[in-house]
Amino acid sequence: DGGITQSPKYLFRKEGQNVTLSCEQNLNHDAMYWYRQDPGQGLRLIYYSQIVNDFQKGDIAEGYSVSREKKESFPLTVTSAQKNPTAFYLCSSSSAEKLFFGSGTQLSVL
Amino acid sequence: KQEVTQIPAALSVPEGENLVLNCSFTDSAIYNLQWFRQDPGKGLTSLLLIQSSQREQTSGRLNASLDKSSGRSTLYIAASQPGDSATYLCAVSHSGGGADGLTFGKGTHLIIQP
């Protein structure tokens, strides 16, 4: 089955802790994206990558970091500098103009 | 900066009704517009993609129209069913391939009553 796998589905972060959200795709897509979704809000772009070893900041990159060492993987780290990390995080990849999404990770603060 | 607005924020209708969801955007210089469906706690599924040069796209009971000059799009759902209950989001892109990501509306939460 081709698709995007996000893990874990639920994640809890303690004060001052960095946590990493996983995103893997087997669609052979070059472009990958991380979005944040807050209740009742639209999606906001955190980071995106159009090619391996390259990535760009989106609208709300502060407090987050990413890497793109392999085409199929685009992990997102939520650092301790992100003071309001509780949200639903969505990873996506694109082929031409169509976006495909993973099932999301709900991050909460303990 | 592009802003996308969706009206209504929530809608509840009896099964079988035809309904229209609205999306407006402030910058008409878009490359394409997409409608997505999101079920609770899940990711998004692309429903329809309309290129800026197109006026509408159809898939089954869904029809999306685009009036780029006025900055509006509508999603028409015919003969609604309880399985259509979900949040519907529209998003606009300013570049082909979504290279800079999309600008999303906040969505319309739709409930179809059996």
Coordinates of N, CA, C and O in Angstrom, one line a residue, chain B residues 22-113:
Chain B
N22 N -19.2 27.3 0.9 CA -18.6 28.5 0.3 C -17.1 28.7 0.7 O -16.8 28.5 1.9
C23 N -16.3 29.2 -0.2 CA -14.9 29.5 0.1 C -14.6 30.8 -0.7 O -14.9 30.9 -1.8
S24 N -14.0 31.7 0.0 CA -13.5 32.9 -0.6 C -12.1 33.2 -0.3 O -11.6 32.8 0.8
F25 N -11.4 33.9 -1.2 CA -10.0 34.1 -1.0 C -9.7 35.6 -1.5 O -10.3 36.1 -2.4
T26 N -8.7 36.2 -0.8 CA -8.5 37.6 -1.0 C -7.6 38.0 -2.2 O -7.7 39.0 -2.8
D27 N -6.7 37.1 -2.5 CA -5.7 37.3 -3.6 C -6.1 36.4 -4.8 O -6.0 35.2 -4.7
S28 N -6.6 37.0 -5.9 CA -7.1 36.2 -7.0 C -6.0 35.5 -7.9 O -6.2 34.8 -8.8
A29 N -4.7 35.9 -7.6 CA -3.6 35.3 -8.3 C -3.2 34.0 -7.8 O -2.1 33.7 -7.4
I30 N -4.1 33.0 -8.0 CA -3.9 31.7 -7.5 C -3.5 30.8 -8.7 O -3.8 31.0 -9.8
Y31 N -2.9 29.6 -8.4 CA -2.5 28.6 -9.4 C -3.6 27.6 -9.4 O -4.0 27.1 -10.5
N32 N -4.1 27.2 -8.3 CA -5.2 26.2 -8.2 C -5.9 26.3 -6.9 O -5.4 27.0 -6.0
L33 N -7.0 25.6 -6.8 CA -7.8 25.6 -5.5 C -8.2 24.1 -5.3 O -8.6 23.4 -6.3
Q34 N -8.1 23.7 -4.1 CA -8.4 22.3 -3.8 C -9.4 22.3 -2.6 O -9.4 23.1 -1.7
W35 N -10.3 21.3 -2.7 CA -11.2 21.0 -1.6 C -10.8 19.7 -1.0 O -10.5 18.7 -1.7
F36 N -10.8 19.7 0.4 CA -10.4 18.5 1.1 C -11.5 18.1 2.1 O -12.3 18.9 2.5
R37 N -11.5 16.8 2.5 CA -12.4 16.3 3.5 C -11.5 15.8 4.7 O -10.4 15.2 4.5
Q38 N -11.9 16.2 5.9 CA -11.2 15.7 7.1 C -12.2 15.0 8.1 O -13.1 15.7 8.5
D39 N -11.9 13.8 8.4 CA -12.7 13.1 9.4 C -12.0 13.3 10.8 O -10.8 13.6 10.8
P40 N -12.8 13.3 11.9 CA -12.2 13.6 13.2 C -11.0 12.8 13.5 O -10.9 11.6 13.4
G41 N -9.9 13.5 13.9 CA -8.7 12.9 14.3 C -7.9 12.2 13.2 O -7.0 11.4 13.4
K42 N -8.2 12.6 11.9 CA -7.6 12.0 10.8 C -6.9 13.1 9.9 O -7.1 14.3 10.1
G43 N -6.2 12.6 8.9 CA -5.6 13.5 8.0 C -6.6 13.9 6.9 O -7.8 13.6 7.0
L44 N -6.1 14.7 5.9 CA -7.0 15.2 4.9 C -7.0 14.3 3.7 O -6.0 13.7 3.3
T45 N -8.2 14.3 3.0 CA -8.3 13.5 1.8 C -8.7 14.5 0.7 O -9.7 15.3 0.8
S46 N -7.9 14.6 -0.4 CA -8.2 15.5 -1.5 C -9.5 15.1 -2.2 O -9.6 13.9 -2.6
L47 N -10.4 16.0 -2.4 CA -11.7 15.7 -3.1 C -11.6 16.1 -4.5 O -11.9 15.4 -5.5
L48 N -11.3 17.4 -4.7 CA -11.3 18.0 -6.1 C -10.3 19.1 -6.1 O -10.0 19.8 -5.2
L49 N -9.6 19.1 -7.3 CA -8.6 20.2 -7.6 C -9.1 20.9 -8.8 O -9.4 20.3 -9.9
I50 N -9.1 22.2 -8.7 CA -9.5 23.1 -9.9 C -8.3 24.0 -10.2 O -7.8 24.7 -9.4
Q51 N -7.9 23.9 -11.5 CA -6.9 24.8 -12.0 C -7.4 26.2 -12.1 O -8.6 26.3 -12.3
S52 N -6.6 27.2 -12.1 CA -7.0 28.6 -12.2 C -7.7 28.8 -13.5 O -8.5 29.8 -13.6
S53 N -7.4 28.1 -14.5 CA -8.0 28.3 -15.8 C -9.3 27.5 -16.0 O -10.0 27.7 -17.0
Q54 N -9.7 26.7 -15.0 CA -10.9 26.0 -15.1 C -12.1 26.7 -14.3 O -11.8 27.5 -13.4
R55 N -13.3 26.3 -14.7 CA -14.5 26.8 -14.0 C -15.1 25.9 -13.0 O -15.7 26.3 -12.0
E56 N -14.9 24.6 -13.3 CA -15.5 23.6 -12.3 C -14.9 22.2 -12.5 O -14.3 21.9 -13.6
Q57 N -15.1 21.4 -11.5 CA -14.7 20.0 -11.5 C -15.8 19.2 -10.8 O -16.4 19.6 -9.9
T58 N -16.0 18.0 -11.3 CA -17.0 17.1 -10.8 C -16.4 15.7 -10.4 O -15.6 15.2 -11.2
S59 N -16.9 15.2 -9.3 CA -16.6 13.8 -9.0 C -17.7 13.2 -8.2 O -18.0 13.6 -7.1
G60 N -18.5 12.3 -8.9 CA -19.6 11.7 -8.3 C -20.7 12.7 -7.9 O -21.1 13.5 -8.7
R61 N -21.0 12.8 -6.6 CA -22.1 13.7 -6.1 C -21.5 15.1 -5.8 O -22.2 16.0 -5.3
L62 N -20.2 15.3 -6.0 CA -19.5 16.5 -5.7 C -19.2 17.3 -6.9 O -18.8 16.8 -8.0
N63 N -19.5 18.7 -6.8 CA -19.2 19.6 -7.9 C -18.6 20.8 -7.3 O -19.2 21.4 -6.4
A64 N -17.4 21.2 -7.7 CA -16.7 22.4 -7.2 C -16.6 23.4 -8.4 O -16.2 23.0 -9.5
S65 N -16.9 24.6 -8.1 CA -16.8 25.7 -9.1 C -15.8 26.7 -8.6 O -15.5 26.8 -7.4
L66 N -15.3 27.4 -9.6 CA -14.3 28.5 -9.2 C -14.5 29.7 -10.1 O -14.6 29.7 -11.3
D67 N -14.7 30.8 -9.4 CA -14.7 32.1 -10.0 C -13.5 32.9 -9.5 O -13.5 33.6 -8.5
K68 N -12.4 32.8 -10.3 CA -11.1 33.4 -9.8 C -11.2 34.9 -9.7 O -10.7 35.4 -8.7
S69 N -11.9 35.5 -10.6 CA -11.9 37.0 -10.6 C -12.6 37.6 -9.4 O -12.2 38.6 -8.9
S70 N -13.6 36.9 -8.9 CA -14.3 37.3 -7.7 C -13.7 36.7 -6.4 O -14.2 37.0 -5.3
G71 N -12.8 35.8 -6.6 CA -12.2 35.1 -5.4 C -13.1 34.2 -4.7 O -13.2 34.2 -3.4
R72 N -13.9 33.4 -5.4 CA -14.9 32.5 -4.8 C -14.8 31.1 -5.4 O -14.6 31.0 -6.6
S73 N -15.1 30.2 -4.5 CA -15.3 28.8 -4.9 C -16.5 28.2 -4.1 O -16.7 28.6 -3.0
T74 N -17.2 27.3 -4.7 CA -18.3 26.6 -4.0 C -18.1 25.1 -4.2 O -17.7 24.7 -5.2
L75 N -18.5 24.4 -3.2 CA -18.5 22.9 -3.2 C -20.0 22.5 -3.1 O -20.6 22.8 -2.0
Y76 N -20.5 21.9 -4.1 CA -21.9 21.5 -4.1 C -21.9 20.0 -3.9 O -21.2 19.2 -4.5
I77 N -22.7 19.6 -2.9 CA -22.9 18.1 -2.5 C -24.4 17.8 -2.8 O -25.3 18.3 -2.2
A78 N -24.6 16.9 -3.7 CA -25.9 16.4 -4.1 C -26.4 15.2 -3.3 O -25.5 14.4 -2.9
A79 N -27.6 15.2 -2.9 CA -28.2 14.1 -2.2 C -27.4 13.6 -1.1 O -26.9 12.5 -1.0
S80 N -27.2 14.5 -0.1 CA -26.3 14.2 1.0 C -26.6 13.0 1.8 O -27.8 12.6 1.9
Q81 N -25.6 12.3 2.3 CA -25.7 11.1 3.1 C -25.0 11.2 4.4 O -24.1 12.0 4.5
P82 N -25.4 10.5 5.4 CA -24.7 10.6 6.7 C -23.2 10.4 6.6 O -22.4 11.0 7.4
G83 N -22.7 9.6 5.7 CA -21.3 9.4 5.5 C -20.6 10.6 5.0 O -19.4 10.6 5.0
D84 N -21.3 11.6 4.6 CA -20.7 12.9 4.1 C -20.3 13.7 5.3 O -19.6 14.7 5.1
S85 N -20.8 13.4 6.5 CA -20.4 14.1 7.7 C -18.9 14.2 7.9 O -18.3 13.1 8.0
A86 N -18.4 15.4 8.0 CA -16.9 15.6 8.1 C -16.7 17.1 8.1 O -17.6 17.9 8.0
T87 N -15.4 17.5 8.2 CA -15.1 18.9 8.0 C -14.5 19.0 6.6 O -13.6 18.2 6.2
Y88 N -14.9 20.0 5.9 CA -14.5 20.3 4.5 C -13.7 21.5 4.5 O -14.1 22.6 5.0
L89 N -12.4 21.4 4.0 CA -11.5 22.6 3.9 C -11.2 22.9 2.5 O -11.1 22.0 1.6
C90 N -11.1 24.2 2.2 CA -10.6 24.6 0.9 C -9.2 25.2 1.1 O -8.9 25.7 2.1
A91 N -8.4 25.1 0.0 CA -7.0 25.6 0.1 C -6.6 26.1 -1.3 O -7.0 25.5 -2.3
V92 N -5.9 27.2 -1.3 CA -5.4 27.8 -2.6 C -3.9 27.7 -2.6 O -3.2 27.8 -1.6
S93 N -3.4 27.5 -3.8 CA -2.0 27.5 -4.1 C -1.6 28.6 -5.0 O -2.3 28.9 -6.0
H94 N -0.4 29.1 -4.8 CA 0.2 30.2 -5.6 C 1.2 29.7 -6.6 O 1.8 30.5 -7.4
S95 N 1.6 28.4 -6.5 CA 2.6 27.9 -7.4 C 2.3 26.5 -7.8 O 1.7 25.7 -7.0
G96 N 2.6 26.1 -9.0 CA 2.4 24.7 -9.4 C 3.2 23.7 -8.5 O 4.3 24.0 -8.1
G97 N 2.6 22.6 -8.2 CA 3.3 21.6 -7.4 C 3.2 21.9 -6.0 O 3.8 21.1 -5.1
G98 N 2.4 22.9 -5.6 CA 2.3 23.2 -4.2 C 3.6 23.5 -3.5 O 3.8 23.2 -2.3
A99 N 4.6 24.0 -4.2 CA 6.0 24.1 -3.7 C 6.1 25.0 -2.5 O 7.0 24.8 -1.7
D100 N 5.2 25.9 -2.3 CA 5.2 26.8 -1.2 C 4.1 26.4 -0.2 O 3.7 27.2 0.7
G101 N 3.5 25.2 -0.4 CA 2.4 24.8 0.5 C 1.2 25.5 0.1 O 1.1 26.2 -1.0
L102 N 0.1 25.3 0.8 CA -1.2 25.9 0.5 C -1.6 26.8 1.6 O -1.1 26.7 2.8
T103 N -2.6 27.7 1.3 CA -3.2 28.5 2.3 C -4.6 27.9 2.5 O -5.4 27.9 1.6
F104 N -4.9 27.5 3.8 CA -6.1 26.8 4.1 C -7.2 27.7 4.7 O -6.8 28.6 5.5
G105 N -8.4 27.5 4.5 CA -9.5 28.0 5.3 C -9.6 27.2 6.6 O -9.0 26.2 6.7
K106 N -10.5 27.7 7.4 CA -10.7 27.0 8.7 C -11.7 25.9 8.6 O -11.8 25.1 9.6
G107 N -12.4 25.7 7.5 CA -13.2 24.6 7.3 C -14.7 24.8 7.6 O -15.0 25.7 8.4
T108 N -15.5 24.0 7.1 CA -16.9 23.9 7.4 C -17.2 22.5 8.0 O -16.9 21.5 7.3
H109 N -17.7 22.5 9.2 CA -18.0 21.3 9.9 C -19.4 20.9 9.5 O -20.4 21.5 9.9
L110 N -19.6 19.8 8.8 CA -20.9 19.4 8.2 C -21.4 18.1 8.9 O -20.7 17.1 9.1
I111 N -22.6 18.2 9.3 CA -23.3 17.1 9.9 C -24.6 16.8 9.1 O -25.4 17.6 8.9
I112 N -24.7 15.5 8.6 CA -25.9 15.1 7.9 C -26.7 14.2 8.8 O -26.2 13.1 9.2
Q113 N -27.9 14.6 9.1 CA -28.7 13.9 10.1 C -29.4 12.7 9.3 O -30.1 13.0 8.3

